[in-house]
Coordinates of N, CA and C in Angstrom, one line a residue:
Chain P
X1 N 39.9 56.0 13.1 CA 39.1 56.8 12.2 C 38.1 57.7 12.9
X2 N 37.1 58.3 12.4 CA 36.6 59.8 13.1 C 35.6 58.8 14.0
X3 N 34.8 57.6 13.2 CA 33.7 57.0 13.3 C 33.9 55.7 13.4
X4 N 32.7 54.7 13.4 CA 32.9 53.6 13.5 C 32.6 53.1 11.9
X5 N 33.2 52.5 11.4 CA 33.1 51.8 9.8 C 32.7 50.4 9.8
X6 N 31.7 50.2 9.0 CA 31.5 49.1 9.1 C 31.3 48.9 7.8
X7 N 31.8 46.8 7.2 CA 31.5 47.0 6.1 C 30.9 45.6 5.6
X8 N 30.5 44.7 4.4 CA 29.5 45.8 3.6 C 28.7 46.5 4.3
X9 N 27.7 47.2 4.1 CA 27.0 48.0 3.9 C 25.7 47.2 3.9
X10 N 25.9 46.3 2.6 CA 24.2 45.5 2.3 C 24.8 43.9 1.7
X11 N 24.5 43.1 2.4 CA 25.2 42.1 2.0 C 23.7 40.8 2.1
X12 N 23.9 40.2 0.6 CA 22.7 39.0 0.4 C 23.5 38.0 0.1
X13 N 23.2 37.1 0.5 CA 23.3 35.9 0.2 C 22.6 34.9 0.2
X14 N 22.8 33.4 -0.2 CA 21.8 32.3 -0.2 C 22.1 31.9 1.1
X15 N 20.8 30.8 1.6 CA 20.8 30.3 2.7 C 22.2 29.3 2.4
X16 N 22.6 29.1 3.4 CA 23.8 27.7 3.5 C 25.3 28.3 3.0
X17 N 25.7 29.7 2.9 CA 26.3 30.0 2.6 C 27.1 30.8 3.8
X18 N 28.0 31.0 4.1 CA 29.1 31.9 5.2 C 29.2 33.5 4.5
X19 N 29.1 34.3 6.0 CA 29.4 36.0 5.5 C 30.8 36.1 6.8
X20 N 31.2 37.3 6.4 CA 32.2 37.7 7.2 C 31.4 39.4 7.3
X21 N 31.1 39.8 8.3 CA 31.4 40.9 8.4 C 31.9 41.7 8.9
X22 N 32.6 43.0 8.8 CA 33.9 43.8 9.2 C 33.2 45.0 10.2
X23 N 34.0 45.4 11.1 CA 33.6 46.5 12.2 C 34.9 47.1 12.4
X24 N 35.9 48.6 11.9 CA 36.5 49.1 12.2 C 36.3 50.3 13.4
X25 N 36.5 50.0 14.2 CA 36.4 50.9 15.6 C 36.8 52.6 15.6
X26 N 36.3 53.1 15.9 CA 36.8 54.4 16.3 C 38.8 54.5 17.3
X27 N 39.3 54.8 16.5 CA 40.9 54.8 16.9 C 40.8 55.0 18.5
X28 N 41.7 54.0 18.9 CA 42.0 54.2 20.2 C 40.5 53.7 21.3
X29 N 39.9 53.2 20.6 CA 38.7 52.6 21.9 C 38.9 51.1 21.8
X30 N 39.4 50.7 23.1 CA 39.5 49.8 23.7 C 38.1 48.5 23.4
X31 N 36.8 48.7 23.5 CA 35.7 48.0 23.7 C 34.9 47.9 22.5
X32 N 34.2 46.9 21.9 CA 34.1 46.4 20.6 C 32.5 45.6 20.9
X33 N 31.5 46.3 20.5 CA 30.1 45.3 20.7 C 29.6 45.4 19.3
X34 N 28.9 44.0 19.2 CA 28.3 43.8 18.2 C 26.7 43.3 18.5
X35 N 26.0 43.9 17.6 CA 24.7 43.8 18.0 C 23.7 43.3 17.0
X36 N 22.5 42.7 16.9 CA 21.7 42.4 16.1 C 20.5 43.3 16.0
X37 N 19.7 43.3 14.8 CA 18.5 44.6 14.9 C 17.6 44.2 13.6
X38 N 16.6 42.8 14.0 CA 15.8 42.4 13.2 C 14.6 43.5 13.0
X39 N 13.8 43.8 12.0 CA 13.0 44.3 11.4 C 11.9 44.9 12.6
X40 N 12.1 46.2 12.6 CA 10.7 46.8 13.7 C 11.4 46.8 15.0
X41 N 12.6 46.1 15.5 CA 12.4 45.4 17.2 C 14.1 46.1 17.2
X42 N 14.1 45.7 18.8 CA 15.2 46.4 19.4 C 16.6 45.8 18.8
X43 N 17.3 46.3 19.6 CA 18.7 45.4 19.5 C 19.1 44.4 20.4
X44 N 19.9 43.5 19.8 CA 19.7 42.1 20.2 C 21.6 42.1 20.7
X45 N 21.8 42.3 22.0 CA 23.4 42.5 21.9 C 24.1 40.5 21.8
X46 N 25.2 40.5 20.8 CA 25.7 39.4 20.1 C 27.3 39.3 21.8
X47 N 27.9 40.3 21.1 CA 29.4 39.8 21.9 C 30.0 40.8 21.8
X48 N 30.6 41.0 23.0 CA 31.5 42.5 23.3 C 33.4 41.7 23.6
X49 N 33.7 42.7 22.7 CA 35.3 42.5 23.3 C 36.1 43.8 24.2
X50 N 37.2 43.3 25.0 CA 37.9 44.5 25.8 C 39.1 43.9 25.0
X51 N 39.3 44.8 24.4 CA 41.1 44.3 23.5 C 40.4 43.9 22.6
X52 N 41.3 42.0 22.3 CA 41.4 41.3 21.7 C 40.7 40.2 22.5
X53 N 39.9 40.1 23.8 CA 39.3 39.5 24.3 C 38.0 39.4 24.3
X54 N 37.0 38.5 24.5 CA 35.8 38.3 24.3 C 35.3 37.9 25.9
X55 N 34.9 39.0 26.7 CA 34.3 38.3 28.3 C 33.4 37.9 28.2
X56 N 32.6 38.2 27.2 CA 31.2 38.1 27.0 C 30.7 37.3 25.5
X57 N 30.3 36.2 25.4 CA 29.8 35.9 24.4 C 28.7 35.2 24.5
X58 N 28.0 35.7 25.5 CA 26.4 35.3 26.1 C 25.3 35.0 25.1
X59 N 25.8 36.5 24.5 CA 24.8 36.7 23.3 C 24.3 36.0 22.0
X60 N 25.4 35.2 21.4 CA 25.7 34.7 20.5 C 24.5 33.5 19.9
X61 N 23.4 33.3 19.3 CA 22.5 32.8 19.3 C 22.7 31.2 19.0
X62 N 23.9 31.1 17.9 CA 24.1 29.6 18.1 C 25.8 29.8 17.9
X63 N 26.0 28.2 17.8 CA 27.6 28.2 17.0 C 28.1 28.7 16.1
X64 N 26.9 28.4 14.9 CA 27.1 29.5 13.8 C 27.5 30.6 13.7
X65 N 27.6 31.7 15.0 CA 28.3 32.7 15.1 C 29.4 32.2 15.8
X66 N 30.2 33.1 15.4 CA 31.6 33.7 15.7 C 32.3 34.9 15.5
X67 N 33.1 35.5 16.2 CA 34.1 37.1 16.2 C 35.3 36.7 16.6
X68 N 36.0 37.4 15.9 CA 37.3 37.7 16.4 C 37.3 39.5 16.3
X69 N 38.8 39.8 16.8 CA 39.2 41.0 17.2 C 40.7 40.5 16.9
X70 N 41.3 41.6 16.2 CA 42.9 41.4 16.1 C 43.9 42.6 16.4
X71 N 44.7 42.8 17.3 CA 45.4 43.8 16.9 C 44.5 45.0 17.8
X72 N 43.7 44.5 18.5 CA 42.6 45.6 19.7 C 41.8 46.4 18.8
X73 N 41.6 46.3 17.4 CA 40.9 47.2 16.6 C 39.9 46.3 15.3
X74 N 40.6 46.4 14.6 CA 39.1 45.4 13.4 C 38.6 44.3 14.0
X75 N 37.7 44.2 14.2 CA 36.9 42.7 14.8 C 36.0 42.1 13.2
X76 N 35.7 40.9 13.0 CA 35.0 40.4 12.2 C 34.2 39.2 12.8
X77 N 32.6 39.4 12.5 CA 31.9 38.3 12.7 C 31.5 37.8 11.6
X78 N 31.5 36.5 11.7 CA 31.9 35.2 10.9 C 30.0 34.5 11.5
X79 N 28.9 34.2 10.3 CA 27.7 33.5 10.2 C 28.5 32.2 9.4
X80 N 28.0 31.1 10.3 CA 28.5 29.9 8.9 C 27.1 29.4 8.7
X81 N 27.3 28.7 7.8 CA 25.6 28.3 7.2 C 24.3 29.0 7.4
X82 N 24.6 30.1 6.7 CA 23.6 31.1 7.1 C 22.3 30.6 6.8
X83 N 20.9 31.2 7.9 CA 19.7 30.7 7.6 C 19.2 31.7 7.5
X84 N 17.4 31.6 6.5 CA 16.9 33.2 6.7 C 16.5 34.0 7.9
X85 N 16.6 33.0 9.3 CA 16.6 33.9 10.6 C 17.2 34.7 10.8
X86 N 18.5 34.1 10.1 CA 20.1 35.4 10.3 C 19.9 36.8 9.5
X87 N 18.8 37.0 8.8 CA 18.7 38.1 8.2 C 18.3 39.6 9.1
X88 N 18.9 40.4 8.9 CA 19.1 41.5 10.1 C 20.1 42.2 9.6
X89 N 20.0 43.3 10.4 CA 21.0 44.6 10.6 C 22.1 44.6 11.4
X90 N 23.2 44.7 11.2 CA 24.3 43.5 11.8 C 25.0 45.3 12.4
X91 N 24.7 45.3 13.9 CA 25.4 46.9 14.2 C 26.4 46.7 15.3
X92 N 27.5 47.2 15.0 CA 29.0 47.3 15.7 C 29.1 48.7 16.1
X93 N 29.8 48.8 17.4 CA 29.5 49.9 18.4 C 31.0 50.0 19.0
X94 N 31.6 50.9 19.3 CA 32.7 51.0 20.2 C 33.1 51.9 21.4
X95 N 33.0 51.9 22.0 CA 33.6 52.7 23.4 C 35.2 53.0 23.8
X96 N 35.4 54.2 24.3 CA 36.4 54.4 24.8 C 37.5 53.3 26.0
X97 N 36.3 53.0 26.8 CA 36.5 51.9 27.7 C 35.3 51.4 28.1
X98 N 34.9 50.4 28.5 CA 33.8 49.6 28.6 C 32.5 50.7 29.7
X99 N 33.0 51.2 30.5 CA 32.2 52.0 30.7 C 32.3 53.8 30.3
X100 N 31.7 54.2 28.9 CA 32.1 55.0 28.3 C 31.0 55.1 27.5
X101 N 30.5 56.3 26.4 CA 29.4 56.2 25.8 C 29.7 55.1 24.8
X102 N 28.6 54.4 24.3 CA 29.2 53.4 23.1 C 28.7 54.4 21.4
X103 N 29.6 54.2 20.8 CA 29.3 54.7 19.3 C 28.6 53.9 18.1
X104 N 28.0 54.2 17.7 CA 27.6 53.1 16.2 C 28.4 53.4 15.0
X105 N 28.1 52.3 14.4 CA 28.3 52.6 12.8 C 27.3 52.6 12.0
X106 N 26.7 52.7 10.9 CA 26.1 52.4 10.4 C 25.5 51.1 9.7
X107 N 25.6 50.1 10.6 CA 25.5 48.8 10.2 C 25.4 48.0 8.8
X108 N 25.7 46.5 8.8 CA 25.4 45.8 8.0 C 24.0 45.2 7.7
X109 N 23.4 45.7 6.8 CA 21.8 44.8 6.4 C 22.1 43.6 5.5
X110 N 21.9 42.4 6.1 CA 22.3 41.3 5.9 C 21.2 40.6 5.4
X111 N 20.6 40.0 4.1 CA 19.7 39.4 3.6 C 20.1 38.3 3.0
X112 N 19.1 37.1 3.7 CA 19.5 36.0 3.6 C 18.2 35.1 2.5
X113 N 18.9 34.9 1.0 CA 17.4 34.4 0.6 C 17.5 32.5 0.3
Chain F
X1 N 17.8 39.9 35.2 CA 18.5 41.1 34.7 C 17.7 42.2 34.7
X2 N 17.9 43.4 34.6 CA 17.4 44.4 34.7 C 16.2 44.7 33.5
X3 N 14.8 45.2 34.1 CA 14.3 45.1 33.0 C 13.9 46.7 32.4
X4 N 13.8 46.9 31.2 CA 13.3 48.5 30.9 C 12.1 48.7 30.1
X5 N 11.6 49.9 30.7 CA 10.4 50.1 29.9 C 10.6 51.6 29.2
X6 N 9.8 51.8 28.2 CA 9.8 53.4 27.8 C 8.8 53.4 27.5
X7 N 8.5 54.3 28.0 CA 6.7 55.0 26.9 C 6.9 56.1 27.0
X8 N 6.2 56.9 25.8 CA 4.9 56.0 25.2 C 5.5 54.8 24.6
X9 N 5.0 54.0 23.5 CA 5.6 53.0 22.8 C 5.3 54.2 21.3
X10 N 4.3 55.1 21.3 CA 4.6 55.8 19.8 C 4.0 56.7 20.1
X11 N 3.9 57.9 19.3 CA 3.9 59.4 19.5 C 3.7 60.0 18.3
X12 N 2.6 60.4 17.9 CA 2.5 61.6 16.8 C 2.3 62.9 17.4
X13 N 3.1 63.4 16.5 CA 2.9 65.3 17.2 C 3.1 65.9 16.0
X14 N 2.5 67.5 15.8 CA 2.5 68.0 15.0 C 4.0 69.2 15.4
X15 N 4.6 69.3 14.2 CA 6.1 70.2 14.3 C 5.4 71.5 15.2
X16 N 6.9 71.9 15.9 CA 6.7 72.6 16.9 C 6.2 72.3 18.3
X17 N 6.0 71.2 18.4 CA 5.3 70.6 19.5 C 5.9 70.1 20.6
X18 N 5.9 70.0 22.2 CA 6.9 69.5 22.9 C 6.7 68.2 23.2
X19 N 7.3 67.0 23.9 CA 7.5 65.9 24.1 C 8.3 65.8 25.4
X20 N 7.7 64.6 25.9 CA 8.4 64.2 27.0 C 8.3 62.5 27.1
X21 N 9.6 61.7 27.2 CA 9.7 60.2 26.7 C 10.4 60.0 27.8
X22 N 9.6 58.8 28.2 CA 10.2 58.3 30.0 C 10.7 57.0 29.6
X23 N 11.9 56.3 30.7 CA 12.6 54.9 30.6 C 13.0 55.2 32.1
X24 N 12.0 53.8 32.4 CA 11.8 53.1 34.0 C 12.5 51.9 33.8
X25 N 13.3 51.9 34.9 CA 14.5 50.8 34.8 C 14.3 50.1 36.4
X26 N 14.5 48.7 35.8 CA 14.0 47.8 37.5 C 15.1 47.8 38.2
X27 N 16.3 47.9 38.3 CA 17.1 47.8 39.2 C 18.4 48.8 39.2
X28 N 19.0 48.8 40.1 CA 20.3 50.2 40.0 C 21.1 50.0 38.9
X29 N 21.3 51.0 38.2 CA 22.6 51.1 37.0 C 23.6 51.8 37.0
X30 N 24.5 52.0 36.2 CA 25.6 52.2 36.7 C 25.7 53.1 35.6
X31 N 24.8 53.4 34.3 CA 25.3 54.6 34.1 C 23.4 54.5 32.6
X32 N 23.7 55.7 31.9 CA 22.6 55.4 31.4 C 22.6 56.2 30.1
X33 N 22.4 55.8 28.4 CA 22.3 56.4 27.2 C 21.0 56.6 26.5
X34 N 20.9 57.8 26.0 CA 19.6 58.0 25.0 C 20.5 58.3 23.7
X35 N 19.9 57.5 22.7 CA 19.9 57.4 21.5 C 18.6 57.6 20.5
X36 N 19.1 58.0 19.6 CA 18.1 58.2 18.2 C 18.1 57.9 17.1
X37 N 17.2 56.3 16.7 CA 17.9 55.8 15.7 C 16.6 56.7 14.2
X38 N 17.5 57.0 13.3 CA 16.7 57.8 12.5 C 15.8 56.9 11.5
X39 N 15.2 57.6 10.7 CA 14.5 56.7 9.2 C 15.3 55.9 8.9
X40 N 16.7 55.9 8.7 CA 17.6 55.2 7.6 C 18.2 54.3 8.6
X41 N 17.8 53.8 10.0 CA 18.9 53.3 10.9 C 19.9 53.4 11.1
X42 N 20.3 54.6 11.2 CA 21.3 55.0 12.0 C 21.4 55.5 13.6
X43 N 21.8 55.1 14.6 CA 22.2 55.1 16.1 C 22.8 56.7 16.5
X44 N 21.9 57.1 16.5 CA 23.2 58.1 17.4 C 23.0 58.8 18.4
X45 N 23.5 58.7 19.1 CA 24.3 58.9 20.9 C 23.8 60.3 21.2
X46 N 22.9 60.9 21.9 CA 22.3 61.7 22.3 C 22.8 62.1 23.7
X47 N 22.7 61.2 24.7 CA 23.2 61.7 26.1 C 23.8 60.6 26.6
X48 N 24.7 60.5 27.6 CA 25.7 60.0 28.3 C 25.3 60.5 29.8
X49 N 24.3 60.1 30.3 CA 23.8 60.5 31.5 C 23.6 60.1 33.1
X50 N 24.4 59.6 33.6 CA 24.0 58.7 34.8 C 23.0 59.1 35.9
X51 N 23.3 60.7 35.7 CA 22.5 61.5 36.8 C 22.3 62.8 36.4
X52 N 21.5 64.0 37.1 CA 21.1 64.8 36.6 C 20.3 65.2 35.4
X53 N 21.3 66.4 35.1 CA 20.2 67.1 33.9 C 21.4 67.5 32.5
X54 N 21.0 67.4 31.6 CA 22.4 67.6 30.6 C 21.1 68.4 29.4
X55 N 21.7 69.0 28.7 CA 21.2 69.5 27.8 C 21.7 70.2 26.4
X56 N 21.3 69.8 25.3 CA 22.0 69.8 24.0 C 21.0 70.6 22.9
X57 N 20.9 72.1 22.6 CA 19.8 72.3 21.9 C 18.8 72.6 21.9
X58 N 17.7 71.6 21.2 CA 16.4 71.6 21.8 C 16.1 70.0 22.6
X59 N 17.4 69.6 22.7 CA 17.3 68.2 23.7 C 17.5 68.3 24.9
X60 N 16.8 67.7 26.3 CA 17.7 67.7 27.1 C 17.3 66.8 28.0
X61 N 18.0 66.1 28.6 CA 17.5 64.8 29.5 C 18.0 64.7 30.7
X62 N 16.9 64.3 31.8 CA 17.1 64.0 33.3 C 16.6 62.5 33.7
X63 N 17.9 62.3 34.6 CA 18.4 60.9 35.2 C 18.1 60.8 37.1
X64 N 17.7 60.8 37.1 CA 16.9 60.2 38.7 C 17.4 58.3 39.1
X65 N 18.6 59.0 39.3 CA 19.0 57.1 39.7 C 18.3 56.3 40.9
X66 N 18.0 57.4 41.8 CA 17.6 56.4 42.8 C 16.1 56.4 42.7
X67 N 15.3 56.7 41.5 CA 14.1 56.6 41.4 C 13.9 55.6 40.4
X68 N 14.7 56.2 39.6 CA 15.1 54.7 38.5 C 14.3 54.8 37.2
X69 N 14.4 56.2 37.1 CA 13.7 56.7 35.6 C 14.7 57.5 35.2
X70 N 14.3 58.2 34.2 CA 15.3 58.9 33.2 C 14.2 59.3 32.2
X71 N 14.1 60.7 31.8 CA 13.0 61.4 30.9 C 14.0 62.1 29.9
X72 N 13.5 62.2 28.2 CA 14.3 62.8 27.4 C 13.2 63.7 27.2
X73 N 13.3 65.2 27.0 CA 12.8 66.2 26.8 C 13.5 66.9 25.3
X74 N 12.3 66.9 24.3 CA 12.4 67.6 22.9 C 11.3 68.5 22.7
X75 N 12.2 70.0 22.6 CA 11.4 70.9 22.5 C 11.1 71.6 21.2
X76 N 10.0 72.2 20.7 CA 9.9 72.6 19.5 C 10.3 71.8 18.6
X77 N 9.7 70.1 18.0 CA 10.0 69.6 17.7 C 9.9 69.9 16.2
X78 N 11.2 69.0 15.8 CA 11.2 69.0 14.0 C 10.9 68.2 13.0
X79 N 10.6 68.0 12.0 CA 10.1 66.6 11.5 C 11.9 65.8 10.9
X80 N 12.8 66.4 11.4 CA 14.0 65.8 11.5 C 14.2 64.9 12.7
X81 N 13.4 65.1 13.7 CA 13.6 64.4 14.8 C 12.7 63.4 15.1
X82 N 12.0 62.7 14.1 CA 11.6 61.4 13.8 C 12.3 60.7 13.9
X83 N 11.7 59.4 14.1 CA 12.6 58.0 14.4 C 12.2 57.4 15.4
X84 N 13.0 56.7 15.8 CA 12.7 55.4 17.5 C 14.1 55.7 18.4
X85 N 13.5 56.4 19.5 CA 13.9 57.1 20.7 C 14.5 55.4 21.5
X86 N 15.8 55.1 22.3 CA 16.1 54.0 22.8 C 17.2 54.6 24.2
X87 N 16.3 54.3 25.5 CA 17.3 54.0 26.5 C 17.5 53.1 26.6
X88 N 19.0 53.5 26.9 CA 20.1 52.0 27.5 C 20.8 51.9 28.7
X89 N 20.3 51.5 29.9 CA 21.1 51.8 31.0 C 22.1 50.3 31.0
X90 N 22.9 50.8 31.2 CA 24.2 50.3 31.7 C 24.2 49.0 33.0
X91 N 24.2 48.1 32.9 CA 24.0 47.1 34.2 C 25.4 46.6 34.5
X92 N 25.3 45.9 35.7 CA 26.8 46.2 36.6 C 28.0 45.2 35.8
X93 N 27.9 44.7 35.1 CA 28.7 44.6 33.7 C 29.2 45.3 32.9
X94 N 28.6 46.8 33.3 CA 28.5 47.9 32.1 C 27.7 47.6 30.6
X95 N 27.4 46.7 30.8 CA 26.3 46.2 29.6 C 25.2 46.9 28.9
X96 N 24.8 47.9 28.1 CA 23.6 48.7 27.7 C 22.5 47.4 27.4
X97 N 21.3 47.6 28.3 CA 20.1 46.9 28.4 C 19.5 47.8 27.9
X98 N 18.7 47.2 26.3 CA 17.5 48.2 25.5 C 16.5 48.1 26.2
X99 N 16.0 49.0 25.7 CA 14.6 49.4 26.5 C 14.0 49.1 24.4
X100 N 12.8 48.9 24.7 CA 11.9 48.4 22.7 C 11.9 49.7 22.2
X101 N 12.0 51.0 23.4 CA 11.9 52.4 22.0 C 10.8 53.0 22.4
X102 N 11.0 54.3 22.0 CA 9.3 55.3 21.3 C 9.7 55.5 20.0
X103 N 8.4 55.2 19.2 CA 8.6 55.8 17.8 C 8.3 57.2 17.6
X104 N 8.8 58.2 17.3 CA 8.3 59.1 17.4 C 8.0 59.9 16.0
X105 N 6.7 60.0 15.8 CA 6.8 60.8 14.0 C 6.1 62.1 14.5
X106 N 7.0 62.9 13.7 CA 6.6 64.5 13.6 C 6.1 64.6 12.3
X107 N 5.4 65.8 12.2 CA 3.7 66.0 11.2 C 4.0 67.0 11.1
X108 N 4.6 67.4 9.4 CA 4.9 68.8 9.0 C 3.1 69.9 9.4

């Protein structure tokens, strides 16, 4: 696609409940980061993929998260038992190749009540 | 890990006015981004700069790697170009390390 798509857009839910969120990549870029962006404060980088691989999942605050990547292009992160800490702007970024400019999308605002 | 700083941390100026936003970075990188996230949070990709001077507009930004700063210069500023200013240099992972931002508000 031209951009990077991400979807929902605004997604609420109750605490103790699981989200999936979607990150379609800009066509043809190899590199897949997902990032966090609580209220006022920077970005919080979650986990980057090369392909369908994950070298990095440093980031990842507890178990409760998880990503996949399928197919070197749509990735989905997966909150299970979501708490209101998880509530944030959920931003997915993609690069050409890992050292390349990274692009955004317009992230997910994730509200957790 | 590498650590970053930017200042100012915020900035009022009145439209028309020039700017100059510094990000001091503690150790060597390997490549370095300015972004501009707007009112509505949205990210977007301003310079791709490891070294030198690049220039877009009324934007343009210089990279001093072996000094280990990097300055974005906005000239005649607009009240469109509000928002929180974010270097990211690249660490030998290729990893973008945030720097917290300038906020920057322009004053019709």
């Amino acid at each position: 696609g031209a951009g990077v798509s991400q979807s929902p857009s605004n997604k609420v839910t109750e605490k103790g409940k699981d989200v999936e969120l979607r990150c379609d990549p800009i066509s043809g870029h190899t590199a897949l980061y997902w990032y966090r962006q609580s209220l006022g404060q920077g970005l919080e980088f979650l986990i980057y993929f090369q392909g369908n691989s994950a070298p990095d999942k440093s980031g990842l605050p507890s178990d409760r998260f998880s990503a996949e990547r399928t197919g070197g292009s749509v990735s989905t992160l997966t909150i299970q038992r979501t708490q209101q800490e998880d509530s944030a702007v959920y931003l997915c970024a993609s690069s050409l190749t890992q050292a390349q400019p990274q692009h955004f999308g317009d992230g997910t605002r994730l509200s957790i009540l | 890990g590498i650590q970053v700083e930017q200042s100012p941390p915020d900035l009022i100026l009145q439209e028309g006015a020039n700017s100059t936003l510094r990000c001091n970075f503690s150790d060597s990188v390997n490549n370095l981004q300015w972004f501009h996230q707007n009112p509505w949070g949205q990210l977007i990709n301003l310079f791709y700069i490891p070294s030198g001077t690049k220039q877009n507009g009324r934007l343009s930004a210089t990279t001093v790697a072996t000094e280990r700063y990097s300055l974005l210069y906005i000239s005649s500023s607009q009240t469109t170009d509000s928002g929180v200013y974010f270097c990211g240099p690249m660490d030998s992972n290729y990893q973008l390390i945030w720097g917290a931002g300038t906020k920057l508000i322009i004053k019709p």
